[in-house]
mmCIF file of C-alpha atoms in Angstrom:
data_model
loop_
_atom_site.group_PDB
_atom_site.id
_atom_site.type_symbol
_atom_site.label_atom_id
_atom_site.label_comp_id
_atom_site.label_asym_id
_atom_site.label_seq_id
_atom_site.Cartn_x
_atom_site.Cartn_y
_atom_site.Cartn_z
ATOM 1 C CA GLN A 1 0.000 0.000 0.000
ATOM 2 C CA LEU A 2 1.458 3.322 -1.066
ATOM 3 C CA GLN A 3 1.997 5.813 1.725
ATOM 4 C CA LEU A 4 3.444 9.305 1.814
ATOM 5 C CA HIS A 5 4.508 11.138 4.923
ATOM 6 C CA GLU A 6 5.923 14.614 5.221
ATOM 7 C CA SER A 7 8.405 15.727 7.863
ATOM 8 C CA GLY A 8 10.027 19.000 8.851
ATOM 9 C CA PRO A 9 9.753 21.944 11.244
ATOM 10 C CA GLY A 10 6.278 23.072 12.196
ATOM 11 C CA LEU A 11 7.451 26.603 12.964
ATOM 12 C CA VAL A 12 9.544 28.847 10.709
ATOM 13 C CA LYS A 13 10.583 32.440 11.338
ATOM 14 C CA PRO A 14 9.670 35.170 8.841
ATOM 15 C CA SER A 15 12.270 35.694 6.103
ATOM 16 C CA GLU A 16 13.733 32.223 6.704
ATOM 17 C CA THR A 17 13.408 29.054 4.584
ATOM 18 C CA LEU A 18 10.668 26.460 4.898
ATOM 19 C CA SER A 19 11.910 22.919 4.215
ATOM 20 C CA LEU A 20 9.888 19.714 4.144
ATOM 21 C CA ILE A 21 10.663 16.170 3.075
ATOM 22 C CA CYS A 22 8.120 13.660 1.761
ATOM 23 C CA THR A 23 9.057 10.028 2.308
ATOM 24 C CA VAL A 24 7.385 7.523 0.010
ATOM 25 C CA SER A 25 6.807 3.873 0.901
ATOM 26 C CA GLY A 26 5.165 1.209 -1.229
ATOM 27 C CA ASP A 27 6.273 2.700 -4.544
ATOM 28 C CA SER A 28 9.443 4.011 -6.113
ATOM 29 C CA ILE A 29 9.798 7.701 -6.947
ATOM 30 C CA SER A 30 11.898 6.468 -9.865
ATOM 31 C CA SER A 31 8.721 5.351 -11.633
ATOM 32 C CA ALA A 32 8.277 6.950 -15.054
ATOM 33 C CA ASP A 33 4.498 6.897 -14.642
ATOM 34 C CA PHE A 34 4.140 9.652 -12.079
ATOM 35 C CA TYR A 35 5.110 13.104 -10.953
ATOM 36 C CA TRP A 36 5.457 13.877 -7.252
ATOM 37 C CA ALA A 37 3.728 17.024 -6.091
ATOM 38 C CA TRP A 38 3.575 19.514 -3.233
ATOM 39 C CA ILE A 39 0.273 21.203 -2.400
ATOM 40 C CA ARG A 40 -0.655 23.549 0.436
ATOM 41 C CA GLN A 41 -3.916 24.734 1.915
ATOM 42 C CA THR A 42 -4.884 27.575 4.237
ATOM 43 C CA PRO A 43 -8.050 27.238 6.379
ATOM 44 C CA GLY A 44 -11.258 27.818 4.462
ATOM 45 C CA LYS A 45 -9.539 27.978 1.066
ATOM 46 C CA GLY A 46 -8.993 25.612 -1.811
ATOM 47 C CA PRO A 47 -5.719 23.730 -2.157
ATOM 48 C CA GLU A 48 -2.855 25.490 -3.948
ATOM 49 C CA TRP A 49 -0.494 23.476 -6.140
ATOM 50 C CA LEU A 50 3.111 24.465 -5.449
ATOM 51 C CA GLY A 51 4.957 22.320 -7.954
ATOM 52 C CA SER A 52 5.881 18.843 -9.131
ATOM 53 C CA VAL A 53 9.019 16.814 -9.806
ATOM 54 C CA TYR A 54 9.560 13.909 -12.215
ATOM 55 C CA PHE A 55 11.924 10.977 -11.666
ATOM 56 C CA SER A 56 14.361 12.575 -14.097
ATOM 57 C CA GLY A 57 14.574 15.637 -11.858
ATOM 58 C CA ARG A 58 12.494 17.792 -14.208
ATOM 59 C CA THR A 59 10.373 20.262 -12.264
ATOM 60 C CA HIS A 60 7.277 22.392 -12.838
ATOM 61 C CA TYR A 61 6.441 25.251 -10.486
ATOM 62 C CA ASN A 62 3.471 27.464 -9.726
ATOM 63 C CA PRO A 63 4.417 30.739 -11.448
ATOM 64 C CA SER A 64 3.376 32.767 -8.395
ATOM 65 C CA LEU A 65 5.959 30.967 -6.232
ATOM 66 C CA LYS A 66 8.631 30.061 -8.775
ATOM 67 C CA SER A 67 11.182 32.633 -7.613
ATOM 68 C CA ARG A 68 11.148 31.249 -4.047
ATOM 69 C CA LEU A 69 10.559 27.545 -4.641
ATOM 70 C CA THR A 70 12.802 24.513 -5.150
ATOM 71 C CA ILE A 71 11.541 20.926 -5.386
ATOM 72 C CA SER A 72 14.000 18.068 -5.669
ATOM 73 C CA LEU A 73 14.140 14.325 -5.195
ATOM 74 C CA ASP A 74 16.543 11.836 -3.581
ATOM 75 C CA LYS A 75 16.194 8.467 -5.282
ATOM 76 C CA SER A 76 18.542 6.776 -2.805
ATOM 77 C CA LYS A 77 16.181 7.649 0.050
ATOM 78 C CA ASN A 78 12.967 7.422 -2.005
ATOM 79 C CA ASN A 79 11.921 10.883 -0.952
ATOM 80 C CA PHE A 80 11.366 14.317 -2.417
ATOM 81 C CA SER A 81 11.553 17.727 -0.811
ATOM 82 C CA VAL A 82 10.381 21.322 -1.009
ATOM 83 C CA ARG A 83 12.193 24.499 -0.059
ATOM 84 C CA LEU A 84 10.437 27.853 0.078
ATOM 85 C CA THR A 85 12.620 30.860 0.792
ATOM 86 C CA SER A 86 11.857 34.249 2.334
ATOM 87 C CA VAL A 87 8.653 33.081 3.993
ATOM 88 C CA THR A 88 5.993 35.378 5.424
ATOM 89 C CA ALA A 89 2.829 34.808 7.439
ATOM 90 C CA ALA A 90 1.031 34.235 4.125
ATOM 91 C CA ASP A 91 2.968 30.979 3.769
ATOM 92 C CA THR A 92 1.367 29.565 6.919
ATOM 93 C CA ALA A 93 -0.605 26.529 5.738
ATOM 94 C CA VAL A 94 -1.050 22.787 5.864
ATOM 95 C CA TYR A 95 1.441 21.304 3.428
ATOM 96 C CA TYR A 96 0.732 18.044 1.605
ATOM 97 C CA CYS A 97 2.757 15.861 -0.706
ATOM 98 C CA ALA A 98 1.050 13.643 -3.256
ATOM 99 C CA ARG A 99 1.556 11.263 -6.144
ATOM 100 C CA GLN A 100 0.428 12.812 -9.420
ATOM 101 C CA SER A 101 -0.634 10.763 -12.420
ATOM 102 C CA GLU A 102 -1.745 12.280 -15.731
ATOM 103 C CA LEU A 103 -5.302 12.330 -14.454
ATOM 104 C CA GLU A 104 -5.348 12.718 -10.688
ATOM 105 C CA LEU A 105 -3.595 13.226 -7.387
ATOM 106 C CA ASP A 106 -4.290 9.713 -6.194
ATOM 107 C CA TYR A 107 -2.286 9.350 -2.986
ATOM 108 C CA TRP A 108 -1.788 12.126 -0.434
ATOM 109 C CA SER A 109 0.159 12.524 2.769
ATOM 110 C CA PRO A 110 -1.770 13.301 5.986
ATOM 111 C CA GLY A 111 -0.660 16.958 5.907
ATOM 112 C CA SER A 112 1.683 18.995 8.065
ATOM 113 C CA LEU A 113 0.887 22.416 9.519
ATOM 114 C CA VAL A 114 3.704 24.901 9.052
ATOM 115 C CA THR A 115 3.344 28.205 10.883
ATOM 116 C CA VAL A 116 5.426 31.241 10.003
ATOM 117 C CA SER A 117 5.908 33.323 13.111
ATOM 118 C CA SER A 118 8.674 34.936 15.130
ATOM 119 C CA GLU B 1 -3.458 31.002 -15.012
ATOM 120 C CA ILE B 2 -6.792 29.212 -15.333
ATOM 121 C CA VAL B 3 -9.176 30.277 -12.562
ATOM 122 C CA MET B 4 -11.733 27.771 -11.282
ATOM 123 C CA THR B 5 -14.947 29.149 -9.748
ATOM 124 C CA GLN B 6 -17.309 26.941 -7.764
ATOM 125 C CA SER B 7 -20.922 27.515 -6.776
ATOM 126 C CA PRO B 8 -22.653 27.601 -4.452
ATOM 127 C CA VAL B 9 -20.203 28.173 -1.595
ATOM 128 C CA THR B 10 -22.399 26.257 0.851
ATOM 129 C CA LEU B 11 -25.269 23.829 0.357
ATOM 130 C CA SER B 12 -27.568 22.397 3.046
ATOM 131 C CA VAL B 13 -29.376 19.261 1.900
ATOM 132 C CA SER B 14 -31.518 16.527 3.458
ATOM 133 C CA PRO B 15 -30.415 12.888 3.296
ATOM 134 C CA GLY B 16 -31.686 11.124 0.195
ATOM 135 C CA GLU B 17 -31.911 14.313 -1.881
ATOM 136 C CA ARG B 18 -30.103 14.891 -5.153
ATOM 137 C CA VAL B 19 -27.252 17.416 -5.052
ATOM 138 C CA THR B 20 -25.598 19.211 -7.955
ATOM 139 C CA LEU B 21 -22.405 21.259 -7.561
ATOM 140 C CA SER B 22 -21.056 23.549 -10.266
ATOM 141 C CA CYS B 23 -17.568 24.461 -11.408
ATOM 142 C CA ARG B 24 -16.620 26.965 -14.094
ATOM 143 C CA ALA B 25 -13.199 27.447 -15.712
ATOM 144 C CA SER B 26 -11.996 30.855 -16.906
ATOM 145 C CA GLN B 27 -10.958 29.235 -20.207
ATOM 146 C CA THR B 28 -11.504 25.838 -21.734
ATOM 147 C CA VAL B 29 -9.907 22.851 -20.015
ATOM 148 C CA THR B 30 -11.526 20.330 -22.439
ATOM 149 C CA ASN B 31 -12.303 17.363 -20.117
ATOM 150 C CA SER B 32 -9.188 17.730 -17.928
ATOM 151 C CA LEU B 33 -11.201 18.161 -14.767
ATOM 152 C CA ALA B 34 -11.165 16.288 -11.463
ATOM 153 C CA TRP B 35 -13.348 16.465 -8.362
ATOM 154 C CA TYR B 36 -12.100 15.917 -4.808
ATOM 155 C CA GLN B 37 -13.862 15.403 -1.486
ATOM 156 C CA GLN B 38 -12.280 16.671 1.720
ATOM 157 C CA LYS B 39 -13.436 15.945 5.256
ATOM 158 C CA PRO B 40 -12.109 17.833 8.317
ATOM 159 C CA GLY B 41 -8.552 16.923 9.252
ATOM 160 C CA GLN B 42 -8.042 14.816 6.133
ATOM 161 C CA PRO B 43 -6.356 15.383 2.782
ATOM 162 C CA PRO B 44 -8.546 15.618 -0.309
ATOM 163 C CA ARG B 45 -9.665 12.344 -1.887
ATOM 164 C CA VAL B 46 -10.171 12.062 -5.646
ATOM 165 C CA LEU B 47 -13.725 11.206 -6.722
ATOM 166 C CA ILE B 48 -13.813 11.941 -10.459
ATOM 167 C CA TYR B 49 -11.213 12.493 -13.183
ATOM 168 C CA GLY B 50 -11.557 13.118 -16.885
ATOM 169 C CA ALA B 51 -14.688 15.103 -15.960
ATOM 170 C CA SER B 52 -16.837 11.963 -15.695
ATOM 171 C CA THR B 53 -14.788 8.879 -14.732
ATOM 172 C CA ARG B 54 -15.199 7.675 -11.163
ATOM 173 C CA ALA B 55 -11.958 6.933 -9.344
ATOM 174 C CA SER B 56 -11.366 3.520 -7.823
ATOM 175 C CA GLY B 57 -13.688 2.705 -4.921
ATOM 176 C CA VAL B 58 -15.961 5.743 -5.366
ATOM 177 C CA PRO B 59 -19.675 4.961 -4.891
ATOM 178 C CA ALA B 60 -21.897 5.049 -7.967
ATOM 179 C CA ARG B 61 -24.036 7.828 -6.471
ATOM 180 C CA PHE B 62 -21.259 10.253 -7.462
ATOM 181 C CA SER B 63 -21.219 11.330 -11.101
ATOM 182 C CA GLY B 64 -19.469 14.065 -13.055
ATOM 183 C CA GLY B 65 -20.433 15.868 -16.224
ATOM 184 C CA GLY B 66 -19.557 18.718 -18.511
ATOM 185 C CA SER B 67 -16.699 19.769 -20.747
ATOM 186 C CA GLY B 68 -14.955 22.924 -21.901
ATOM 187 C CA THR B 69 -15.647 25.485 -19.187
ATOM 188 C CA GLU B 70 -18.753 24.191 -17.375
ATOM 189 C CA PHE B 71 -18.749 21.140 -15.114
ATOM 190 C CA THR B 72 -21.008 19.498 -12.536
ATOM 191 C CA LEU B 73 -20.675 16.975 -9.750
ATOM 192 C CA THR B 74 -23.920 15.202 -8.846
ATOM 193 C CA ILE B 75 -24.657 13.116 -5.781
ATOM 194 C CA SER B 76 -27.782 11.175 -6.696
ATOM 195 C CA SER B 77 -28.929 10.418 -3.141
ATOM 196 C CA LEU B 78 -27.077 12.242 -0.379
ATOM 197 C CA GLN B 79 -25.796 10.129 2.505
ATOM 198 C CA SER B 80 -24.708 11.444 5.906
ATOM 199 C CA GLU B 81 -21.097 10.489 5.180
ATOM 200 C CA ASP B 82 -21.111 12.814 2.155
ATOM 201 C CA SER B 83 -20.897 15.876 4.405
ATOM 202 C CA ALA B 84 -17.645 17.450 3.220
ATOM 203 C CA VAL B 85 -16.082 20.172 1.100
ATOM 204 C CA TYR B 86 -15.868 19.404 -2.612
ATOM 205 C CA TYR B 87 -13.214 20.896 -4.891
ATOM 206 C CA CYS B 88 -12.847 20.893 -8.638
ATOM 207 C CA GLN B 89 -9.349 20.950 -10.125
ATOM 208 C CA GLN B 90 -8.189 21.406 -13.720
ATOM 209 C CA TYR B 91 -5.124 19.747 -15.218
ATOM 210 C CA ASN B 92 -5.339 20.955 -18.816
ATOM 211 C CA MET B 93 -1.778 22.255 -18.599
ATOM 212 C CA TRP B 94 -0.562 19.160 -16.709
ATOM 213 C CA PRO B 95 1.410 18.865 -14.502
ATOM 214 C CA SER B 96 0.352 22.395 -13.580
ATOM 215 C CA LEU B 97 -2.896 22.366 -11.600
ATOM 216 C CA THR B 98 -5.406 24.816 -10.202
ATOM 217 C CA PHE B 99 -8.201 24.166 -7.732
ATOM 218 C CA GLY B 100 -11.518 25.872 -7.163
ATOM 219 C CA GLY B 101 -12.498 27.494 -3.879
ATOM 220 C CA GLY B 102 -14.779 24.639 -2.853
ATOM 221 C CA THR B 103 -18.428 23.935 -2.051
ATOM 222 C CA LYS B 104 -19.320 22.853 1.470
ATOM 223 C CA VAL B 105 -22.130 20.296 1.601
ATOM 224 C CA GLU B 106 -23.957 20.156 4.906
ATOM 225 C CA ILE B 107 -26.569 17.647 5.993
ATOM 226 C CA LYS B 108 -29.893 19.091 7.213
#
């Protein structure tokens, strides 16, 4: 059974860098069939796609975040990560990682609340 | 960026009733449209992709329709466990995605 689980600090100071890792079990991130995505959600709002990474390392980013965002993968550890620089309170959200096929986001992590505050 | 607009924002419905949720895209997304259900404290769960194909394990009371810019999600007979927020999401420029703002379905 495929499972994803994110890990990382739950509290980040303004202007610093948010970093999260998504560990995948039950499937290989080296599969050519899927992208691996990061999504975030603030209370009462729809999810926001941050970006996705392919097994080759190719990435696609949300244009509104592209200048601050890096998504990468570590095949040896079967995980992928997100880094968001220069964070503000507006980046406070629940962050999810997910497997992305051509048609759907079919497996999601439970979600991790990251708060930006001094 | 393609903007997805959902209506209504909230819906209060009695068990057994038929429910129809709407989603409009700011430009055509052909049939590259998915619907997700989200319950409190949980990640979204895919219900429909390709505008009308039910995902694995989704009950037959859920159906999707539409193409281009206008889409619907119908629950034929609302059950208590269907209380949730429903989101549409386009993937016409895959892997780039955008989600709608959601419709909250409440049980009367």
